Coordinates of C-alpha atoms and ligand atoms in Angstrom, one line a residue:
M20 CA -15.7 -50.6 1.2
G21 CA -18.7 -50.8 3.5
F22 CA -22.1 -48.7 2.5
E23 CA -23.9 -49.0 6.1
K24 CA -24.5 -45.2 6.8
S25 CA -25.4 -44.4 3.4
E26 CA -28.1 -47.3 3.8
Q27 CA -29.0 -46.2 7.2
F28 CA -29.2 -42.5 5.8
Y29 CA -30.9 -43.3 2.6
K30 CA -33.8 -44.7 4.6
E31 CA -34.3 -41.8 6.9
A32 CA -34.1 -39.9 3.6
K33 CA -36.9 -41.4 2.1
D34 CA -39.1 -41.0 5.2
V35 CA -39.1 -37.2 4.9
I36 CA -37.6 -36.6 1.0
L37 CA -39.7 -37.7 -2.0
G38 CA -38.2 -40.5 -2.8
G39 CA -35.1 -39.9 -0.7
V40 CA -33.5 -37.7 -3.5
N41 CA -34.1 -34.0 -4.7
S42 CA -33.4 -35.1 -8.3
P43 CA -34.4 -38.2 -9.9
S44 CA -31.1 -39.6 -11.3
R45 CA -29.4 -39.4 -7.8
S46 CA -31.5 -42.5 -6.6
F47 CA -30.1 -44.6 -8.9
K48 CA -33.1 -44.8 -11.0
G49 CA -30.9 -45.3 -14.2
I50 CA -29.3 -48.3 -13.0
G51 CA -32.1 -50.2 -11.5
G52 CA -31.8 -49.0 -8.2
G53 CA -29.6 -49.7 -5.0
T54 CA -28.4 -47.6 -2.1
P55 CA -27.2 -44.0 -3.2
V56 CA -24.0 -43.1 -1.4
F57 CA -24.4 -40.1 0.6
M58 CA -21.3 -37.8 0.2
K59 CA -20.0 -36.0 2.8
K60 CA -16.5 -33.8 1.8
A61 CA -15.3 -33.2 -1.8
K62 CA -11.9 -31.9 -2.6
G63 CA -10.3 -31.6 -5.8
P64 CA -11.1 -34.8 -8.3
Y65 CA -12.0 -36.7 -4.8
F66 CA -15.4 -37.4 -2.8
W67 CA -15.5 -38.9 0.9
D68 CA -18.4 -40.4 2.0
E69 CA -20.5 -40.6 5.2
D70 CA -18.9 -44.1 5.4
D71 CA -15.4 -42.5 5.3
N72 CA -14.8 -44.0 1.9
K73 CA -13.1 -42.2 -0.8
Y74 CA -13.6 -42.2 -4.8
I75 CA -12.1 -40.6 -7.6
D76 CA -15.2 -38.5 -8.8
Y77 CA -16.0 -38.1 -12.4
L78 CA -19.5 -36.8 -11.8
A79 CA -18.6 -33.7 -11.6
A80 CA -22.2 -32.7 -10.2
Y81 CA -23.3 -33.5 -13.5
G82 CA -20.9 -31.1 -15.0
P83 CA -20.5 -27.8 -13.3
I84 CA -17.2 -28.7 -11.0
I85 CA -15.0 -28.4 -14.0
T86 CA -11.8 -26.8 -11.7
G87 CA -12.3 -29.7 -9.0
H88 CA -14.6 -29.9 -5.6
A89 CA -13.8 -27.0 -3.1
H90 CA -11.4 -25.2 -5.5
S91 CA -9.6 -22.3 -3.1
H92 CA -9.9 -19.4 -5.9
I93 CA -13.6 -20.1 -5.8
T94 CA -14.0 -20.9 -2.4
K95 CA -12.6 -17.5 -1.6
A96 CA -14.7 -15.9 -4.1
I97 CA -17.6 -17.3 -2.0
Q98 CA -16.2 -16.6 1.4
A99 CA -15.9 -12.7 0.3
A100 CA -19.7 -13.0 -1.2
A101 CA -21.0 -14.1 1.7
E102 CA -19.3 -11.5 3.6
D103 CA -20.3 -8.8 1.4
G104 CA -24.2 -10.1 1.7
V105 CA -25.4 -12.6 -0.3
L106 CA -28.6 -11.4 -1.9
Y107 CA -29.4 -7.5 -3.0
G108 CA -32.1 -7.2 -5.2
T109 CA -30.5 -4.5 -7.0
P110 CA -27.8 -4.3 -9.6
T111 CA -24.4 -4.7 -8.6
T112 CA -21.2 -4.4 -10.8
H113 CA -20.1 -8.3 -10.2
E114 CA -23.3 -8.8 -12.8
N115 CA -21.5 -6.3 -15.0
K116 CA -18.3 -7.8 -15.0
F117 CA -19.4 -11.3 -15.6
A118 CA -22.0 -10.4 -18.4
T119 CA -18.4 -8.9 -20.2
M120 CA -16.9 -12.0 -19.5
L121 CA -18.9 -14.2 -21.0
R122 CA -19.7 -11.9 -24.4
D123 CA -15.7 -11.6 -24.8
A124 CA -15.5 -15.6 -24.7
I125 CA -19.0 -16.1 -26.8
P126 CA -19.5 -13.0 -29.0
S127 CA -23.2 -14.1 -30.1
L128 CA -24.3 -13.0 -26.5
E129 CA -24.4 -9.2 -27.5
R130 CA -27.0 -9.3 -24.5
V131 CA -27.0 -11.5 -22.0
R132 CA -29.6 -12.0 -18.8
F133 CA -28.6 -14.0 -15.7
V134 CA -31.2 -16.7 -14.2
N135 CA -30.9 -19.6 -11.3
S136 CA -30.7 -22.7 -13.5
G137 CA -30.4 -24.2 -16.9
T138 CA -34.1 -25.1 -17.1
E139 CA -35.2 -21.5 -16.5
A140 CA -32.1 -20.1 -19.0
V141 CA -33.7 -22.7 -21.7
M142 CA -37.3 -21.9 -20.6
T143 CA -36.9 -18.3 -21.6
T144 CA -35.1 -18.9 -24.6
I145 CA -37.9 -20.2 -26.0
R146 CA -40.2 -17.4 -25.0
V147 CA -38.0 -15.1 -26.3
A148 CA -37.9 -16.8 -29.7
R149 CA -41.6 -17.0 -29.7
A150 CA -42.2 -13.5 -28.8
Y151 CA -39.8 -12.7 -31.8
T152 CA -41.4 -14.9 -34.2
G153 CA -44.8 -14.3 -33.3
R154 CA -44.8 -18.2 -33.6
D155 CA -45.6 -21.0 -30.9
K156 CA -43.9 -24.4 -32.2
I157 CA -40.4 -25.9 -31.3
I158 CA -38.3 -28.1 -33.0
K159 CA -36.0 -30.3 -30.8
F160 CA -33.8 -33.5 -31.2
A161 CA -34.6 -36.8 -29.5
G162 CA -33.1 -37.7 -26.4
C163 CA -31.5 -34.0 -26.0
Y164 CA -32.3 -33.1 -22.3
H165 CA -33.2 -29.2 -22.0
G166 CA -34.4 -28.9 -18.3
H167 CA -37.9 -29.7 -16.6
S168 CA -40.3 -27.1 -17.9
D169 CA -43.3 -28.6 -19.7
L170 CA -42.2 -27.6 -23.3
V171 CA -39.1 -29.6 -23.3
L172 CA -40.1 -32.6 -21.4
V173 CA -41.6 -33.9 -24.7
A174 CA -41.0 -37.2 -26.6
A175 CA -40.4 -37.7 -30.2
G176 CA -43.8 -38.1 -32.4
S177 CA -43.8 -41.4 -34.5
G178 CA -41.9 -39.2 -37.8
P179 CA -40.7 -35.8 -38.9
S180 CA -44.4 -34.6 -39.5
T181 CA -45.9 -35.5 -36.3
L182 CA -46.4 -33.4 -33.1
G183 CA -44.7 -34.7 -29.5
N184 CA -46.4 -36.5 -26.8
P185 CA -45.8 -35.5 -23.4
D186 CA -42.7 -37.6 -21.6
S187 CA -43.8 -36.7 -18.2
A188 CA -47.0 -36.7 -16.6
G189 CA -48.6 -33.4 -16.0
V190 CA -47.3 -32.1 -19.1
P191 CA -50.6 -30.8 -20.9
K192 CA -51.2 -32.7 -24.3
S193 CA -51.9 -29.3 -25.7
I194 CA -48.2 -28.4 -25.1
A195 CA -46.5 -31.2 -26.0
Q196 CA -48.5 -30.2 -29.5
E197 CA -46.4 -27.2 -29.9
V198 CA -43.0 -29.3 -30.5
I199 CA -41.6 -31.7 -32.9
T200 CA -39.1 -34.0 -32.1
V201 CA -36.4 -35.2 -34.7
P202 CA -33.3 -37.5 -34.5
F203 CA -30.0 -35.6 -33.9
N204 CA -27.4 -35.7 -36.6
D205 CA -30.7 -36.5 -39.2
V206 CA -30.4 -33.3 -41.7
E207 CA -33.3 -34.9 -43.8
A208 CA -35.6 -35.5 -40.9
F209 CA -34.9 -32.1 -39.7
R210 CA -35.8 -30.8 -43.2
E211 CA -38.9 -32.4 -43.5
A212 CA -40.3 -31.5 -40.3
I213 CA -39.4 -27.9 -41.6
N214 CA -40.9 -28.5 -44.6
H215 CA -44.4 -29.5 -43.0
W216 CA -44.3 -27.2 -40.1
G217 CA -42.2 -24.1 -41.1
T218 CA -44.4 -21.4 -41.0
E219 CA -45.4 -22.1 -37.3
V220 CA -41.9 -22.5 -36.1
A221 CA -40.5 -20.2 -33.7
G222 CA -37.1 -21.6 -32.7
V223 CA -35.0 -24.8 -33.1
L224 CA -33.5 -25.8 -29.9
V225 CA -30.3 -27.9 -30.1
E226 CA -27.3 -29.3 -28.1
P227 CA -24.4 -28.1 -30.5
I228 CA -22.5 -31.1 -29.1
V229 CA -25.2 -33.7 -27.1
G230 CA -24.5 -34.3 -23.3
N231 CA -27.5 -36.0 -22.3
F232 CA -27.6 -39.0 -24.2
G233 CA -23.4 -39.5 -23.7
I234 CA -20.9 -37.0 -25.6
V235 CA -22.1 -37.1 -29.4
E236 CA -20.5 -34.9 -31.9
P237 CA -22.5 -33.3 -34.7
E238 CA -22.0 -34.4 -38.2
A239 CA -20.3 -32.4 -40.5
G240 CA -22.4 -29.6 -41.9
F241 CA -24.9 -30.9 -39.7
L242 CA -25.3 -27.5 -37.5
E243 CA -24.6 -25.4 -40.6
A244 CA -27.6 -27.1 -42.4
I245 CA -29.8 -26.4 -39.3
N246 CA -29.1 -22.7 -39.3
E247 CA -29.5 -22.2 -42.7
I248 CA -33.2 -24.2 -43.1
T249 CA -34.1 -22.6 -39.7
H250 CA -33.4 -19.1 -40.8
K251 CA -34.9 -19.8 -44.4
A252 CA -38.1 -20.5 -42.6
G253 CA -37.9 -17.3 -40.4
A254 CA -37.1 -19.5 -37.1
L255 CA -34.0 -18.7 -34.7
V256 CA -31.8 -21.2 -33.5
I257 CA -31.4 -21.5 -30.1
Y258 CA -28.0 -23.4 -28.3
D259 CA -28.8 -25.2 -25.4
E260 CA -25.0 -25.0 -24.1
V261 CA -26.1 -25.5 -20.5
I262 CA -23.6 -28.7 -20.5
T263 CA -21.1 -27.4 -23.3
A264 CA -19.8 -23.5 -22.5
F265 CA -16.7 -24.0 -21.1
R266 CA -16.4 -27.6 -21.3
F267 CA -14.5 -28.1 -24.4
G268 CA -12.6 -24.7 -24.6
Y269 CA -12.9 -21.6 -23.0
G270 CA -16.1 -20.4 -24.8
G271 CA -19.0 -22.0 -26.0
A272 CA -19.2 -25.5 -28.1
Q273 CA -20.3 -22.3 -31.0
N274 CA -16.7 -20.9 -30.6
L275 CA -15.1 -24.4 -31.4
L276 CA -17.4 -25.3 -33.9
Q277 CA -17.5 -21.8 -35.8
V278 CA -21.5 -21.8 -35.9
E279 CA -23.6 -19.4 -34.7
P280 CA -26.8 -19.4 -33.1
D281 CA -29.7 -16.7 -32.7
L282 CA -29.9 -17.2 -28.6
T283 CA -28.1 -19.7 -26.1
A284 CA -28.7 -20.5 -23.0
L285 CA -26.1 -21.5 -20.0
G286 CA -25.7 -22.7 -16.9
K287 CA -23.5 -25.4 -14.8
I288 CA -20.1 -24.0 -15.2
I289 CA -20.7 -20.6 -15.2
G290 CA -21.7 -20.7 -12.1
G291 CA -18.4 -22.7 -10.8
G292 CA -20.7 -25.0 -8.3
L293 CA -23.5 -22.4 -7.2
P294 CA -26.8 -22.5 -9.0
I295 CA -27.0 -20.1 -11.9
G296 CA -28.3 -20.2 -15.7
A297 CA -27.9 -17.2 -18.2
Y298 CA -29.1 -17.0 -21.8
G299 CA -28.6 -14.4 -24.3
G300 CA -28.3 -13.7 -28.1
K301 CA -28.1 -10.7 -30.9
R302 CA -29.6 -7.6 -29.7
D303 CA -32.9 -6.9 -31.6
I304 CA -33.8 -10.6 -30.4
M305 CA -33.2 -10.1 -26.9
E306 CA -34.7 -6.6 -26.4
Q307 CA -37.7 -8.6 -26.5
I308 CA -37.7 -9.2 -23.1
S309 CA -38.7 -6.8 -20.3
P310 CA -38.0 -4.2 -19.4
L311 CA -37.2 -3.2 -23.2
G312 CA -39.9 -5.5 -25.0
P313 CA -43.2 -7.3 -24.3
A314 CA -41.9 -10.9 -23.0
Y315 CA -41.2 -11.2 -19.3
Q316 CA -38.7 -12.8 -17.3
A317 CA -38.0 -12.4 -13.8
G318 CA -36.1 -13.5 -10.7
T319 CA -35.6 -12.8 -7.1
M320 CA -32.1 -14.4 -6.9
A321 CA -31.4 -14.0 -10.3
G322 CA -27.6 -12.4 -10.6
N323 CA -27.2 -13.2 -7.0
P324 CA -23.6 -12.0 -5.8
A325 CA -22.6 -15.1 -4.7
S326 CA -23.1 -17.3 -7.5
I327 CA -22.0 -14.2 -10.0
R328 CA -18.9 -14.1 -7.8
A329 CA -18.3 -17.7 -8.0
G330 CA -18.5 -18.0 -11.7
I331 CA -16.0 -14.9 -12.3
A332 CA -13.6 -16.8 -10.3
C333 CA -14.2 -20.2 -12.4
L334 CA -14.1 -18.6 -15.6
E335 CA -10.6 -17.1 -14.5
L336 CA -9.3 -20.1 -13.7
L337 CA -10.4 -21.6 -16.8
K338 CA -8.7 -18.7 -18.5
E339 CA -5.3 -20.0 -17.7
P340 CA -3.2 -21.5 -20.2
N341 CA -3.1 -25.2 -21.1
V342 CA -6.4 -25.7 -18.7
Y343 CA -8.2 -27.7 -22.0
K344 CA -4.9 -28.8 -23.3
T345 CA -4.1 -31.0 -20.2
M346 CA -7.8 -32.2 -19.7
D347 CA -7.9 -33.5 -23.1
Q348 CA -4.4 -35.3 -23.2
L349 CA -5.9 -37.3 -19.4
G350 CA -8.8 -37.9 -21.7
E351 CA -7.2 -39.5 -24.2
Q352 CA -4.9 -41.2 -21.7
L353 CA -8.1 -42.5 -20.0
E354 CA -9.8 -43.3 -23.4
A355 CA -6.9 -45.5 -24.1
G356 CA -6.7 -47.2 -21.1
I357 CA -10.4 -48.3 -20.9
H358 CA -10.0 -49.2 -24.5
K359 CA -6.8 -51.4 -24.0
A360 CA -8.3 -53.1 -21.0
A361 CA -11.7 -53.7 -23.0
Q362 CA -9.9 -55.6 -25.6
A363 CA -7.6 -57.7 -23.3
Y364 CA -11.1 -58.9 -21.5
N365 CA -13.2 -59.1 -24.7
I366 CA -15.8 -56.5 -23.1
P367 CA -17.9 -55.0 -26.0
I368 CA -17.4 -51.1 -25.7
T369 CA -17.8 -47.8 -27.7
I370 CA -16.0 -44.6 -26.2
N371 CA -17.2 -41.0 -27.4
R372 CA -14.9 -38.6 -26.0
L373 CA -14.1 -35.1 -26.4
M374 CA -11.5 -33.3 -24.7
G375 CA -11.9 -34.2 -20.9
A376 CA -15.2 -35.3 -21.4
L377 CA -16.3 -39.3 -22.4
T378 CA -18.9 -41.6 -22.3
V379 CA -18.4 -45.4 -22.4
Y380 CA -21.6 -47.3 -24.3
F381 CA -21.8 -51.0 -23.6
D382 CA -22.2 -53.7 -26.5
V383 CA -22.8 -51.0 -29.3
E384 CA -20.3 -50.3 -32.0
H385 CA -21.3 -46.9 -33.0
V386 CA -23.6 -43.9 -31.3
S387 CA -24.3 -40.7 -33.0
N388 CA -28.0 -40.5 -32.3
Y389 CA -30.3 -41.3 -29.4
E390 CA -31.6 -44.5 -31.0
H391 CA -27.8 -45.9 -30.8
A392 CA -27.5 -44.9 -27.0
E393 CA -30.7 -46.1 -26.6
N394 CA -29.6 -49.5 -27.9
S395 CA -26.3 -49.9 -25.6
N396 CA -26.4 -52.1 -22.7
G397 CA -27.8 -50.6 -19.5
E398 CA -27.8 -53.6 -17.4
M399 CA -24.0 -54.1 -18.6
F400 CA -23.6 -50.4 -17.7
A401 CA -25.1 -50.6 -14.5
Y402 CA -22.7 -53.5 -13.4
F403 CA -19.9 -51.9 -14.6
F404 CA -21.2 -48.8 -12.5
K405 CA -21.6 -50.7 -9.4
Q406 CA -18.6 -52.6 -9.7
M407 CA -16.6 -49.6 -10.2
L408 CA -18.4 -47.6 -7.4
K409 CA -17.4 -50.7 -4.8
R410 CA -13.7 -49.7 -6.1
G411 CA -13.5 -46.3 -5.0
I412 CA -14.6 -44.5 -8.8
N413 CA -17.6 -42.2 -8.7
L414 CA -19.4 -42.1 -12.0
A415 CA -22.8 -40.9 -13.3
P416 CA -25.5 -43.5 -12.2
S417 CA -26.8 -43.6 -16.0
K418 CA -25.6 -45.3 -19.3
Y419 CA -26.2 -42.0 -20.9
E420 CA -24.2 -39.9 -19.0
A421 CA -20.6 -38.4 -19.5
W422 CA -17.4 -38.8 -17.4
F423 CA -16.2 -35.6 -16.9
L424 CA -12.5 -34.9 -16.2
T425 CA -11.5 -31.3 -14.0
T426 CA -8.8 -29.7 -13.8
E427 CA -7.6 -31.2 -10.6
H428 CA -7.2 -34.9 -11.9
S429 CA -3.5 -36.3 -12.2
E430 CA -2.0 -38.6 -14.2
A431 CA -2.1 -40.9 -11.3
D432 CA -5.8 -40.3 -10.7
I433 CA -6.2 -41.4 -14.4
E434 CA -3.6 -44.7 -13.6
K435 CA -5.5 -45.4 -11.0
T436 CA -8.6 -45.6 -12.4
I437 CA -7.6 -47.6 -15.8
E438 CA -6.3 -50.1 -13.1
T439 CA -9.7 -50.2 -11.3
V440 CA -11.2 -50.9 -15.1
E441 CA -8.9 -53.6 -15.7
A442 CA -10.0 -55.2 -12.2
V443 CA -13.5 -54.9 -13.3
F444 CA -12.8 -56.2 -16.6
S445 CA -10.7 -59.0 -15.4
N446 CA -12.9 -60.2 -12.6
W447 CA -16.3 -59.6 -15.4
D448 CA -19.1 -61.6 -13.9
F449 CA -22.2 -60.4 -15.9
A450 CA -24.7 -62.6 -16.2
Ligands
PMP188 N1 -29.8 -28.4 -20.8 C1 -28.9 -29.1 -20.7 C2 -28.3 -29.3 -21.6 C3 -28.8 -30.0 -19.2 O1 -28.0 -30.8 -19.9 C4 -29.5 -29.6 -18.4 C5 -29.5 -30.3 -16.9 N2 -28.5 -31.6 -17.3 C6 -30.5 -28.4 -18.3 C7 -30.5 -28.1 -19.4 C8 -30.8 -28.2 -17.4 O2 -30.5 -27.6 -16.5 P1 -30.6 -27.6 -14.7 O3 -30.5 -28.6 -14.1 O4 -29.7 -26.3 -14.0 O5 -32.3 -26.8 -14.9

């Protein structure tokens, strides 16, 4: 496979777009650099790049593309929206329909608001929690990503009683001081943080199933303990379900795990591939938001008919019988195939999988928190990634990301992927 055109386009891009990309991970920063592939067309589980190479795609645009690329049902919804006008700045009945669909699927969303990205959704849940409690501090979990707003770009301090440090230049220290970061799956560290800061904490922000240092499930009782300890302290539980909602079943991880938060942030899948975010929760809490309450949130593009109609179409597809069962079966087949190949060629991997999402970690035995994921071998992953790419398999360019299956991947695609993994492992030349 040649990449000459991608190389040329990347050169041109760097001359006009900062860093050549519009989101940093696309630059292959996470795998030590290289030339990102410029994709030209996508259909179902496949990509074609500018050099006319074909790929089986497991990036799924970092999660949203769960029904495969350019699904005709979603494409038709977007076409219809385009013909009827893509932006009104007035309410539409599409928003009523979609909000009702979301609430039917995730009953804790007694009231919903649409925004334009996961970042906005999370940012606003924090505002709601602060308005409702009259407190400022937030607790989050190490390694979880919640978008690029100031408040969540904060790294762990040196212990549960220590406040955070900015994780990005440009985030004021004073803002980082409002955030406490504790390890995922560690109830005692969380309890210690609440014991120390409890009366100042507005909300506890958590990915109920982690998607941002690979797929990491909560240990038994972890989320229940968070609910109990948080509520006892008078704070709110906020689930960031931007990745998880509609990924592991029709609804949220909260439905799957039977634990209910006060507020939920959504994004990705619910836009069917168009820009969207949403947040919602218990009615009395949501009533903090304008026009009913004193906390402000607005958006020119919020609830735009194109994103909403694409989202409705996407959820309609996910409601079909056996959709998740099939992705689970294919995920199981893929996991088993990768394991078998790794055993045959002595490649040290661990796989975390839930349904149609999995992460392959190198050189680490068990991953249940960020520290474990951090200790996985990034150079080995980078080597694996590049070998897979060269052979027509497109993964996310980071050791922390998941492989996402779609409803359009077939058994044949999985078999081809496993054969490719075998080819890479059997020619393993990682120094
Ligand atoms: N929360 C989570 C859990 C995410 O994974 C992401 C994006 N990867 C976000 C929030 C931010 O969403 P967006 O990129 O749409 O702003």
